[in-house]
mmCIF file of C-alpha atoms in Angstrom:
data_model
loop_
_atom_site.group_PDB
_atom_site.id
_atom_site.type_symbol
_atom_site.label_atom_id
_atom_site.label_comp_id
_atom_site.label_asym_id
_atom_site.label_seq_id
_atom_site.Cartn_x
_atom_site.Cartn_y
_atom_site.Cartn_z
ATOM 1 C CA MET A 1 66.419 85.695 -116.855
ATOM 2 C CA VAL A 2 67.208 89.402 -116.543
ATOM 3 C CA PRO A 3 65.004 91.207 -113.969
ATOM 4 C CA VAL A 4 62.448 93.502 -115.606
ATOM 5 C CA SER A 5 63.454 96.380 -113.346
ATOM 6 C CA LEU A 6 67.058 96.125 -114.522
ATOM 7 C CA VAL A 7 65.973 96.097 -118.174
ATOM 8 C CA GLN A 8 63.823 99.154 -117.536
ATOM 9 C CA PHE A 9 66.761 100.935 -115.907
ATOM 10 C CA ALA A 10 69.070 100.045 -118.832
ATOM 11 C CA VAL A 11 66.530 101.220 -121.418
ATOM 12 C CA GLY A 12 65.864 104.391 -119.455
ATOM 13 C CA LEU A 13 69.599 105.123 -119.281
ATOM 14 C CA SER A 14 69.912 104.731 -123.053
ATOM 15 C CA ILE A 15 66.873 106.889 -123.764
ATOM 16 C CA ALA A 16 68.097 109.632 -121.431
ATOM 17 C CA SER A 17 71.504 109.630 -123.104
ATOM 18 C CA LEU A 18 69.958 109.734 -126.587
ATOM 19 C CA ALA A 19 67.714 112.626 -125.568
ATOM 20 C CA LEU A 20 70.598 114.663 -124.144
ATOM 21 C CA TYR A 21 72.754 113.900 -127.185
ATOM 22 C CA ALA A 22 69.936 114.865 -129.566
ATOM 23 C CA LEU A 23 69.464 118.142 -127.681
ATOM 24 C CA MET A 24 73.198 118.884 -127.934
ATOM 25 C CA MET A 25 73.254 118.235 -131.675
ATOM 26 C CA TRP A 26 70.069 120.240 -132.236
ATOM 27 C CA LEU A 27 71.472 123.237 -130.364
ATOM 28 C CA PHE A 28 74.702 122.912 -132.345
ATOM 29 C CA ALA A 29 72.912 122.845 -135.715
ATOM 30 C CA GLN A 30 70.487 125.629 -134.763
ATOM 31 C CA THR A 31 73.289 127.890 -133.561
ATOM 32 C CA LEU A 32 75.174 127.406 -136.818
ATOM 33 C CA ARG A 33 72.055 128.032 -138.893
ATOM 34 C CA LYS A 34 70.916 131.153 -137.044
ATOM 35 C CA ARG A 35 74.299 132.826 -136.624
ATOM 36 C CA ARG A 36 75.446 132.129 -140.183
ATOM 37 C CA ALA A 37 72.191 133.639 -141.487
ATOM 38 C CA THR A 38 72.817 136.837 -139.503
ATOM 39 C CA GLN A 39 74.443 139.697 -141.371
ATOM 40 C CA PRO A 40 77.870 140.602 -139.966
ATOM 41 C CA ILE A 41 78.218 143.794 -137.945
ATOM 42 C CA ASP A 42 79.472 146.770 -139.949
ATOM 43 C CA VAL A 43 82.872 147.581 -138.517
ATOM 44 C CA PRO A 44 83.403 151.369 -138.516
ATOM 45 C CA ARG A 45 87.143 150.882 -138.902
ATOM 46 C CA ALA A 46 89.687 148.096 -139.055
ATOM 47 C CA PRO A 47 91.869 148.227 -135.917
ATOM 48 C CA ARG A 48 95.470 147.128 -136.320
ATOM 49 C CA VAL A 49 95.806 143.479 -135.372
ATOM 50 C CA THR A 50 98.794 141.596 -134.001
ATOM 51 C CA ILE A 51 98.651 137.847 -134.589
ATOM 52 C CA LEU A 52 100.519 136.125 -131.772
ATOM 53 C CA LYS A 53 101.787 132.776 -133.035
ATOM 54 C CA PRO A 54 103.553 130.621 -130.385
ATOM 55 C CA LEU A 55 105.513 127.785 -132.004
ATOM 56 C CA ALA A 56 107.060 124.650 -130.496
ATOM 57 C CA GLY A 57 108.246 121.850 -132.732
ATOM 58 C CA ILE A 58 106.861 120.848 -136.113
ATOM 59 C CA ASP A 59 103.117 120.290 -136.183
ATOM 60 C CA ASP A 60 101.421 118.514 -139.082
ATOM 61 C CA GLU A 61 101.791 120.625 -142.252
ATOM 62 C CA LEU A 62 103.210 123.571 -140.309
ATOM 63 C CA GLU A 63 104.519 125.259 -143.474
ATOM 64 C CA ALA A 64 101.105 125.112 -145.164
ATOM 65 C CA ASN A 65 99.376 126.281 -141.990
ATOM 66 C CA LEU A 66 101.592 129.365 -141.848
ATOM 67 C CA GLU A 67 101.155 129.919 -145.572
ATOM 68 C CA SER A 68 97.408 130.392 -145.069
ATOM 69 C CA PHE A 69 98.220 133.503 -142.997
ATOM 70 C CA ALA A 70 99.976 135.018 -146.017
ATOM 71 C CA ARG A 71 96.610 135.061 -147.819
ATOM 72 C CA ILE A 72 94.747 137.010 -145.119
ATOM 73 C CA ASP A 73 92.696 139.897 -146.517
ATOM 74 C CA TYR A 74 92.896 142.645 -143.899
ATOM 75 C CA PRO A 75 94.282 146.196 -144.172
ATOM 76 C CA SER A 76 96.639 146.357 -141.178
ATOM 77 C CA PHE A 77 98.145 143.440 -139.297
ATOM 78 C CA GLU A 78 101.437 141.963 -138.172
ATOM 79 C CA ILE A 79 102.458 138.404 -137.319
ATOM 80 C CA LEU A 80 104.734 137.702 -134.365
ATOM 81 C CA PHE A 81 106.180 134.196 -134.264
ATOM 82 C CA GLY A 82 107.502 133.043 -130.904
ATOM 83 C CA VAL A 83 109.936 130.195 -130.218
ATOM 84 C CA ALA A 84 111.571 129.383 -126.909
ATOM 85 C CA SER A 85 114.907 128.573 -128.558
ATOM 86 C CA ALA A 86 116.635 129.165 -131.865
ATOM 87 C CA SER A 87 117.350 125.429 -131.931
ATOM 88 C CA ASP A 88 113.633 124.631 -132.093
ATOM 89 C CA PRO A 89 112.901 123.253 -135.607
ATOM 90 C CA ALA A 90 109.958 125.662 -135.868
ATOM 91 C CA TYR A 91 112.500 128.524 -135.905
ATOM 92 C CA ALA A 92 113.680 127.577 -139.401
ATOM 93 C CA VAL A 93 110.109 127.198 -140.682
ATOM 94 C CA ALA A 94 109.087 130.637 -139.401
ATOM 95 C CA SER A 95 112.288 132.204 -140.757
ATOM 96 C CA SER A 96 111.548 130.705 -144.171
ATOM 97 C CA PHE A 97 108.011 132.119 -144.114
ATOM 98 C CA ILE A 98 109.303 135.608 -143.319
ATOM 99 C CA ALA A 99 111.906 135.410 -146.096
ATOM 100 C CA GLN A 100 109.324 134.241 -148.649
ATOM 101 C CA HIS A 101 106.863 137.019 -147.764
ATOM 102 C CA PRO A 102 108.836 140.258 -147.389
ATOM 103 C CA ARG A 103 105.700 142.390 -147.863
ATOM 104 C CA ILE A 104 104.059 140.901 -144.779
ATOM 105 C CA ASP A 105 104.853 142.596 -141.485
ATOM 106 C CA ALA A 106 106.188 139.531 -139.666
ATOM 107 C CA ARG A 107 108.870 139.013 -137.039
ATOM 108 C CA LEU A 108 110.401 136.073 -135.228
ATOM 109 C CA VAL A 109 111.020 136.464 -131.499
ATOM 110 C CA VAL A 110 113.031 134.131 -129.286
ATOM 111 C CA THR A 111 111.026 134.150 -126.071
ATOM 112 C CA ASP A 112 112.024 133.560 -122.463
ATOM 113 C CA PRO A 113 110.662 130.218 -121.141
ATOM 114 C CA GLU A 114 111.132 131.482 -117.571
ATOM 115 C CA GLU A 115 108.397 134.107 -117.976
ATOM 116 C CA ALA A 116 105.662 131.701 -116.822
ATOM 117 C CA THR A 117 105.159 128.075 -115.800
ATOM 118 C CA ASN A 118 102.857 127.543 -118.778
ATOM 119 C CA PRO A 119 105.197 127.501 -121.823
ATOM 120 C CA LYS A 120 102.573 128.979 -124.158
ATOM 121 C CA VAL A 121 101.808 131.843 -121.789
ATOM 122 C CA ALA A 122 105.546 132.511 -121.436
ATOM 123 C CA GLN A 123 105.695 133.002 -125.196
ATOM 124 C CA LEU A 124 102.578 135.167 -125.319
ATOM 125 C CA ALA A 125 103.850 137.460 -122.560
ATOM 126 C CA CYS A 126 107.109 138.057 -124.444
ATOM 127 C CA LEU A 127 105.329 138.623 -127.765
ATOM 128 C CA GLU A 128 102.908 141.092 -126.165
ATOM 129 C CA ARG A 129 105.772 143.433 -125.273
ATOM 130 C CA VAL A 130 106.812 143.919 -128.885
ATOM 131 C CA ALA A 131 103.319 143.908 -130.399
ATOM 132 C CA SER A 132 101.986 147.034 -132.097
ATOM 133 C CA GLY A 133 98.342 146.060 -132.582
ATOM 134 C CA GLU A 134 95.367 147.238 -130.548
ATOM 135 C CA VAL A 135 93.764 143.815 -131.043
ATOM 136 C CA PHE A 136 95.614 140.603 -130.243
ATOM 137 C CA VAL A 137 94.707 137.408 -132.090
ATOM 138 C CA ILE A 138 96.172 134.288 -130.493
ATOM 139 C CA SER A 139 96.457 131.443 -132.981
ATOM 140 C CA ASP A 140 97.820 127.942 -132.398
ATOM 141 C CA SER A 141 100.459 126.534 -134.736
ATOM 142 C CA ASN A 142 98.179 123.742 -136.045
ATOM 143 C CA VAL A 143 95.508 126.212 -137.189
ATOM 144 C CA ARG A 144 94.831 126.990 -140.869
ATOM 145 C CA VAL A 145 92.673 129.990 -141.765
ATOM 146 C CA SER A 146 90.673 131.589 -144.579
ATOM 147 C CA PRO A 147 91.427 135.030 -146.102
ATOM 148 C CA ARG A 148 88.603 136.611 -144.023
ATOM 149 C CA TYR A 149 89.916 135.187 -140.765
ATOM 150 C CA LEU A 150 90.710 138.490 -139.061
ATOM 151 C CA TRP A 151 87.455 140.126 -140.191
ATOM 152 C CA SER A 152 85.498 137.261 -138.625
ATOM 153 C CA LEU A 153 87.034 137.995 -135.220
ATOM 154 C CA VAL A 154 87.118 141.791 -135.462
ATOM 155 C CA ASN A 155 83.401 141.735 -136.364
ATOM 156 C CA GLU A 156 82.653 140.099 -133.025
ATOM 157 C CA LEU A 157 84.739 142.681 -131.155
ATOM 158 C CA ALA A 158 82.898 145.549 -132.875
ATOM 159 C CA ASP A 159 80.447 145.286 -129.986
ATOM 160 C CA GLU A 160 82.216 147.042 -127.092
ATOM 161 C CA ARG A 161 80.487 144.729 -124.602
ATOM 162 C CA VAL A 162 82.429 141.784 -126.046
ATOM 163 C CA GLY A 163 85.854 141.291 -124.497
ATOM 164 C CA MET A 164 86.886 138.038 -126.143
ATOM 165 C CA ALA A 165 86.026 136.340 -129.424
ATOM 166 C CA CYS A 166 86.902 132.709 -130.113
ATOM 167 C CA SER A 167 86.802 130.888 -133.436
ATOM 168 C CA LEU A 168 84.854 127.704 -133.938
ATOM 169 C CA PHE A 169 87.137 124.890 -135.087
ATOM 170 C CA ALA A 170 86.977 121.832 -137.326
ATOM 171 C CA GLY A 171 89.491 118.985 -137.417
ATOM 172 C CA SER A 172 90.685 118.296 -140.956
ATOM 173 C CA GLY A 173 93.359 116.655 -143.121
ATOM 174 C CA GLU A 174 93.272 113.070 -141.837
ATOM 175 C CA ARG A 175 95.471 110.499 -143.623
ATOM 176 C CA THR A 176 95.912 108.041 -140.758
ATOM 177 C CA LEU A 177 93.479 106.341 -138.409
ATOM 178 C CA GLY A 178 94.763 108.311 -135.428
ATOM 179 C CA ALA A 179 94.271 111.618 -137.255
ATOM 180 C CA ALA A 180 90.776 110.574 -138.357
ATOM 181 C CA LEU A 181 89.868 109.787 -134.735
ATOM 182 C CA GLU A 182 91.219 113.162 -133.635
ATOM 183 C CA ASN A 183 89.345 115.101 -136.307
ATOM 184 C CA LEU A 184 86.118 113.196 -135.726
ATOM 185 C CA HIS A 185 86.330 113.997 -132.024
ATOM 186 C CA LEU A 186 86.813 117.699 -132.741
ATOM 187 C CA CYS A 187 83.964 117.878 -135.269
ATOM 188 C CA ALA A 188 81.463 115.503 -133.662
ATOM 189 C CA SER A 189 82.063 116.041 -129.953
ATOM 190 C CA SER A 190 84.186 119.079 -129.029
ATOM 191 C CA ALA A 191 82.698 121.675 -131.395
ATOM 192 C CA PRO A 192 79.040 120.600 -130.950
ATOM 193 C CA GLY A 193 79.491 120.406 -127.181
ATOM 194 C CA LEU A 194 81.039 123.880 -127.097
ATOM 195 C CA LEU A 195 78.277 125.527 -129.138
ATOM 196 C CA ALA A 196 75.484 123.675 -127.327
ATOM 197 C CA MET A 197 76.850 124.599 -123.901
ATOM 198 C CA ASN A 198 77.355 128.218 -124.893
ATOM 199 C CA ALA A 199 73.775 128.376 -126.218
ATOM 200 C CA VAL A 200 72.309 127.632 -122.789
ATOM 201 C CA THR A 201 74.710 129.360 -120.389
ATOM 202 C CA SER A 202 75.519 132.947 -119.555
ATOM 203 C CA ARG A 203 79.157 131.992 -118.972
ATOM 204 C CA PRO A 204 80.405 130.616 -122.303
ATOM 205 C CA LEU A 205 83.311 128.206 -122.508
ATOM 206 C CA THR A 206 86.436 129.355 -124.327
ATOM 207 C CA VAL A 207 88.869 127.351 -126.428
ATOM 208 C CA GLY A 208 92.154 129.013 -127.269
ATOM 209 C CA LYS A 209 92.936 127.510 -130.668
ATOM 210 C CA SER A 210 92.024 130.898 -132.112
ATOM 211 C CA MET A 211 90.838 133.861 -130.065
ATOM 212 C CA ALA A 212 90.920 137.648 -130.135
ATOM 213 C CA VAL A 213 91.028 140.294 -127.387
ATOM 214 C CA ARG A 214 91.578 144.036 -127.312
ATOM 215 C CA ARG A 215 94.927 145.018 -125.891
ATOM 216 C CA ARG A 216 93.401 147.451 -123.402
ATOM 217 C CA ASP A 217 90.840 144.906 -122.175
ATOM 218 C CA LEU A 218 93.504 142.259 -121.693
ATOM 219 C CA ALA A 219 95.435 144.678 -119.489
ATOM 220 C CA ARG A 220 92.302 145.365 -117.415
ATOM 221 C CA VAL A 221 91.801 141.665 -116.600
ATOM 222 C CA GLY A 222 95.442 141.134 -115.607
ATOM 223 C CA GLY A 223 97.258 140.310 -118.855
ATOM 224 C CA PHE A 224 98.678 137.012 -120.020
ATOM 225 C CA LEU A 225 100.871 136.537 -116.963
ATOM 226 C CA SER A 226 97.779 136.383 -114.745
ATOM 227 C CA VAL A 227 97.139 132.916 -116.220
ATOM 228 C CA GLY A 228 100.774 131.864 -116.370
ATOM 229 C CA GLU A 229 100.487 129.241 -113.630
ATOM 230 C CA VAL A 230 97.596 127.220 -115.126
ATOM 231 C CA LEU A 231 97.501 124.818 -118.058
ATOM 232 C CA ALA A 232 94.039 125.803 -119.373
ATOM 233 C CA GLU A 233 95.001 129.437 -119.860
ATOM 234 C CA ASP A 234 92.256 129.957 -122.460
ATOM 235 C CA HIS A 235 89.488 128.821 -120.105
ATOM 236 C CA VAL A 236 90.796 130.738 -117.091
ATOM 237 C CA LEU A 237 91.387 133.895 -119.134
ATOM 238 C CA GLY A 238 87.817 133.633 -120.397
ATOM 239 C CA ARG A 239 86.577 133.425 -116.791
ATOM 240 C CA ARG A 240 88.518 136.581 -115.994
ATOM 241 C CA PHE A 241 86.836 138.469 -118.826
ATOM 242 C CA LEU A 242 83.410 137.292 -117.676
ATOM 243 C CA ASP A 243 84.160 138.245 -114.067
ATOM 244 C CA HIS A 244 85.012 141.771 -115.261
ATOM 245 C CA GLY A 245 81.612 142.096 -116.937
ATOM 246 C CA TYR A 246 82.613 141.385 -120.539
ATOM 247 C CA GLN A 247 80.768 139.091 -122.930
ATOM 248 C CA ILE A 248 82.398 136.285 -124.907
ATOM 249 C CA ARG A 249 81.377 135.463 -128.463
ATOM 250 C CA THR A 250 82.168 132.585 -130.791
ATOM 251 C CA SER A 251 82.897 133.344 -134.436
ATOM 252 C CA LEU A 252 81.221 130.679 -136.564
ATOM 253 C CA GLU A 253 83.717 131.025 -139.392
ATOM 254 C CA ALA A 254 85.536 127.853 -138.405
ATOM 255 C CA VAL A 255 89.308 127.559 -138.539
ATOM 256 C CA GLU A 256 90.876 124.264 -139.540
ATOM 257 C CA ASN A 257 92.672 122.318 -136.835
ATOM 258 C CA ARG A 258 95.015 120.235 -138.983
ATOM 259 C CA ASN A 259 95.631 116.654 -137.881
ATOM 260 C CA VAL A 260 97.155 114.638 -140.690
ATOM 261 C CA THR A 261 99.426 111.779 -139.633
ATOM 262 C CA CYS A 262 99.220 111.360 -135.858
ATOM 263 C CA SER A 263 99.060 107.863 -134.361
ATOM 264 C CA ILE A 264 96.295 106.332 -132.267
ATOM 265 C CA THR A 265 98.662 106.337 -129.274
ATOM 266 C CA ARG A 266 99.311 110.054 -129.620
ATOM 267 C CA THR A 267 95.597 110.732 -129.993
ATOM 268 C CA MET A 268 94.827 108.791 -126.814
ATOM 269 C CA GLU A 269 97.564 110.595 -124.896
ATOM 270 C CA ARG A 270 96.197 113.954 -126.005
ATOM 271 C CA HIS A 271 92.620 113.128 -125.064
ATOM 272 C CA THR A 272 93.678 111.685 -121.723
ATOM 273 C CA ARG A 273 95.422 114.996 -121.022
ATOM 274 C CA TRP A 274 92.309 116.952 -122.063
ATOM 275 C CA SER A 275 90.169 114.705 -119.831
ATOM 276 C CA LYS A 276 92.461 115.421 -116.896
ATOM 277 C CA ILE A 277 92.158 119.150 -117.585
ATOM 278 C CA ARG A 278 88.344 118.956 -117.675
ATOM 279 C CA ARG A 279 88.411 117.002 -114.427
ATOM 280 C CA ALA A 280 90.536 119.722 -112.822
ATOM 281 C CA LEU A 281 88.369 122.573 -114.159
ATOM 282 C CA LEU A 282 84.819 121.214 -113.931
ATOM 283 C CA PRO A 283 84.777 118.042 -111.802
ATOM 284 C CA ALA A 284 80.957 117.828 -111.659
ATOM 285 C CA GLY A 285 80.646 118.081 -115.427
ATOM 286 C CA PHE A 286 83.485 115.614 -115.907
ATOM 287 C CA VAL A 287 81.628 112.930 -113.926
ATOM 288 C CA THR A 288 78.585 113.188 -116.213
ATOM 289 C CA GLU A 289 80.481 113.056 -119.530
ATOM 290 C CA PRO A 290 79.867 109.369 -120.380
ATOM 291 C CA ILE A 291 76.076 109.808 -120.163
ATOM 292 C CA LEU A 292 76.273 112.281 -123.071
ATOM 293 C CA THR A 293 77.564 109.511 -125.352
ATOM 294 C CA PRO A 294 74.656 107.227 -126.341
ATOM 295 C CA VAL A 295 76.947 104.404 -127.480
ATOM 296 C CA ILE A 296 78.531 104.245 -124.029
ATOM 297 C CA ALA A 297 75.244 104.544 -122.123
ATOM 298 C CA ALA A 298 73.641 101.830 -124.265
ATOM 299 C CA THR A 299 76.689 99.604 -123.854
ATOM 300 C CA VAL A 300 76.484 99.949 -120.085
ATOM 301 C CA GLY A 301 72.796 99.127 -120.289
ATOM 302 C CA PHE A 302 73.442 96.009 -122.361
ATOM 303 C CA VAL A 303 76.181 94.812 -119.990
ATOM 304 C CA LEU A 304 73.894 95.323 -116.984
ATOM 305 C CA ALA A 305 70.861 93.688 -118.610
ATOM 306 C CA PRO A 306 71.814 91.639 -121.681
ATOM 307 C CA CYS A 307 68.665 90.887 -123.697
ATOM 308 C CA LYS A 308 67.079 91.590 -127.083
ATOM 309 C CA VAL A 309 65.653 94.934 -125.952
ATOM 310 C CA THR A 310 68.951 96.372 -124.660
ATOM 311 C CA GLY A 311 70.767 94.872 -127.647
ATOM 312 C CA ALA A 312 68.371 96.683 -129.969
ATOM 313 C CA MET A 313 68.921 99.909 -128.028
ATOM 314 C CA LEU A 314 72.680 99.531 -128.453
ATOM 315 C CA CYS A 315 72.341 99.008 -132.201
ATOM 316 C CA PHE A 316 70.060 102.023 -132.492
ATOM 317 C CA ALA A 317 72.451 104.174 -130.442
ATOM 318 C CA CYS A 318 75.380 103.199 -132.702
ATOM 319 C CA VAL A 319 73.463 104.064 -135.880
ATOM 320 C CA ALA A 320 71.969 107.313 -134.526
ATOM 321 C CA GLN A 321 75.239 108.606 -133.078
ATOM 322 C CA THR A 322 77.192 107.715 -136.214
ATOM 323 C CA ALA A 323 74.680 109.532 -138.434
ATOM 324 C CA ALA A 324 74.735 112.617 -136.206
ATOM 325 C CA ALA A 325 78.544 112.630 -136.024
ATOM 326 C CA LEU A 326 78.961 112.455 -139.790
ATOM 327 C CA GLY A 327 76.344 115.191 -140.172
ATOM 328 C CA ALA A 328 78.303 117.399 -137.772
ATOM 329 C CA VAL A 329 81.458 116.884 -139.854
ATOM 330 C CA ARG A 330 79.490 117.875 -142.963
ATOM 331 C CA LEU A 331 78.153 121.020 -141.292
ATOM 332 C CA LEU A 332 81.565 122.164 -140.093
ATOM 333 C CA ARG A 333 83.774 121.216 -143.025
ATOM 334 C CA GLY A 334 81.317 121.589 -145.887
ATOM 335 C CA HIS A 335 81.991 118.057 -147.124
ATOM 336 C CA TRP A 336 81.537 114.519 -145.870
ATOM 337 C CA MET A 337 84.222 112.492 -144.164
ATOM 338 C CA SER A 338 85.414 109.546 -146.235
ATOM 339 C CA TRP A 339 82.928 106.671 -146.003
ATOM 340 C CA ARG A 340 85.722 104.290 -145.051
ATOM 341 C CA TYR A 341 85.562 105.955 -141.649
ATOM 342 C CA LEU A 342 81.881 105.060 -141.193
ATOM 343 C CA PRO A 343 82.480 102.715 -138.192
ATOM 344 C CA LEU A 344 84.892 105.144 -136.566
ATOM 345 C CA GLU A 345 82.399 107.050 -134.386
ATOM 346 C CA VAL A 346 81.618 103.908 -132.380
ATOM 347 C CA VAL A 347 85.344 103.187 -131.994
ATOM 348 C CA ARG A 348 85.962 106.816 -131.008
ATOM 349 C CA SER A 349 83.321 106.569 -128.285
ATOM 350 C CA TYR A 350 85.035 103.600 -126.650
ATOM 351 C CA ILE A 351 88.470 105.223 -126.948
ATOM 352 C CA ALA A 352 87.088 108.395 -125.348
ATOM 353 C CA LEU A 353 85.763 106.254 -122.481
ATOM 354 C CA VAL A 354 89.210 104.729 -121.968
ATOM 355 C CA CYS A 355 90.744 108.218 -121.857
ATOM 356 C CA TRP A 356 88.044 109.327 -119.399
ATOM 357 C CA LEU A 357 88.738 106.336 -117.143
ATOM 358 C CA ARG A 358 92.480 106.997 -117.257
ATOM 359 C CA ALA A 359 91.827 110.590 -116.202
ATOM 360 C CA ALA A 360 89.349 109.577 -113.493
ATOM 361 C CA CYS A 361 91.458 106.814 -111.967
ATOM 362 C CA GLY A 362 95.004 107.667 -112.961
ATOM 363 C CA SER A 363 97.607 110.108 -111.726
ATOM 364 C CA ARG A 364 97.461 113.864 -112.103
ATOM 365 C CA ARG A 365 100.750 113.913 -113.974
ATOM 366 C CA ILE A 366 100.650 115.175 -117.568
ATOM 367 C CA GLU A 367 103.140 115.789 -120.353
ATOM 368 C CA TRP A 368 102.743 118.623 -122.827
ATOM 369 C CA ARG A 369 105.204 119.463 -125.603
ATOM 370 C CA GLY A 370 108.156 118.017 -123.725
ATOM 371 C CA HIS A 371 107.194 119.444 -120.323
ATOM 372 C CA ALA A 372 106.027 117.355 -117.349
ATOM 373 C CA PHE A 373 103.599 118.795 -114.804
ATOM 374 C CA VAL A 374 101.434 117.775 -111.880
ATOM 375 C CA LEU A 375 97.916 119.065 -112.537
ATOM 376 C CA LYS A 376 95.953 120.533 -109.632
ATOM 377 C CA ARG A 377 92.475 121.960 -109.152
ATOM 378 C CA GLY A 378 91.613 124.732 -111.570
ATOM 379 C CA SER A 379 94.336 123.370 -113.932
ATOM 380 C CA ALA A 380 97.111 124.879 -111.795
ATOM 381 C CA ILE A 381 100.406 123.235 -112.767
ATOM 382 C CA VAL A 382 103.523 122.342 -110.840
ATOM 383 C CA PRO A 383 106.591 121.412 -112.912
ATOM 384 C CA VAL A 384 108.005 117.940 -112.329
ATOM 385 C CA SER A 385 111.709 118.299 -111.610
ATOM 386 C CA ALA A 386 114.366 116.171 -113.283
ATOM 387 C CA ALA A 387 115.155 114.582 -109.911
ATOM 388 C CA ALA A 388 111.526 113.603 -109.404
ATOM 389 C CA GLU A 389 111.502 112.171 -112.924
ATOM 390 C CA ARG A 390 114.509 109.969 -112.157
ATOM 391 C CA THR A 391 112.943 108.771 -108.898
ATOM 392 C CA ALA A 392 109.681 107.907 -110.653
ATOM 393 C CA SER A 393 111.573 106.109 -113.413
ATOM 394 C CA ARG A 394 113.492 103.992 -110.883
ATOM 395 C CA ALA A 395 110.255 103.175 -109.086
ATOM 396 C CA ARG A 396 108.662 101.996 -112.335
ATOM 397 C CA LEU A 397 111.678 99.831 -113.134
ATOM 398 C CA ALA A 398 111.668 98.327 -109.644
ATOM 399 C CA ALA A 399 107.973 97.481 -109.965
#
């Protein structure tokens, strides 16, 4: 017979997790409702914008992602594509885009990978030197945008107190199970968590999938190279803006983060890397992450005190979290996820736990777009040399 005190603890754990999760989802929905109902700020003029587009390899539907930038409705902007080598397959895709759209002010720049330890920052630093805009918009290669994309960010910067504006994001385009898991995580966990956290803190979190800064303000906080030695350059750059007295806003006109055909293995590798980054940036918050997932908390409760009560709590947690997750997808994307993915939120929760455990108990080594690093506190990165790679490989073979 399970001790009553243990059952009470297990039930209390589940209830606490459900309450915190409900609060997160409520803040997420309320923020979307209130901000979307607010009339946009009247921008007195449209500053020239430079879109900085670092490229590395071929992301899902890269051609279509770039094509969405050809439909942007904004009076004055340029697009700077950056690749670290002319042999990168993204070079040909960007060249084709430029050739197909001669009326768009777009250029392709081969950047110097030695500019910074972080490969993305190395590209941004090189692109900054040839940019002509007074506003920089940094946009990842897997992002797809609407025609009003630039207006949505410039509107936020119309307030001079705001130093950085970031776009909300929604995972979309899934055709494989791995891509569906990725997009569900973005829509049902990452985006709600970001908006909920930013609703209750004076120091908002920043995600660099799509963000805008004024050129002059970026120079005041140290420029791109000031975050060249960390992996989470978006987060650290956001801290720099806050430390200099600027505000950070989130544009609620969501961009699409396209994930179409990735595998489950690739999805797990990516989320393990993100978990390691969160551990390096916010170790106290990282420790509490599992409690914010009712399915996990209720599962722990059932394992500790298996009985009808904790079993019922687990079933309720699965149903409630699944309903909330699908609702979040609907809010962000404007349409429901395919019903064949109905059980996926429970599966995603357990996969996220595995990634969290790998980050908590595993090494600090990460791989990102063909680069190997050792991750240190604050997301500082140290490149892993080829010699160290060979030594580690021999050690694994010997084991």
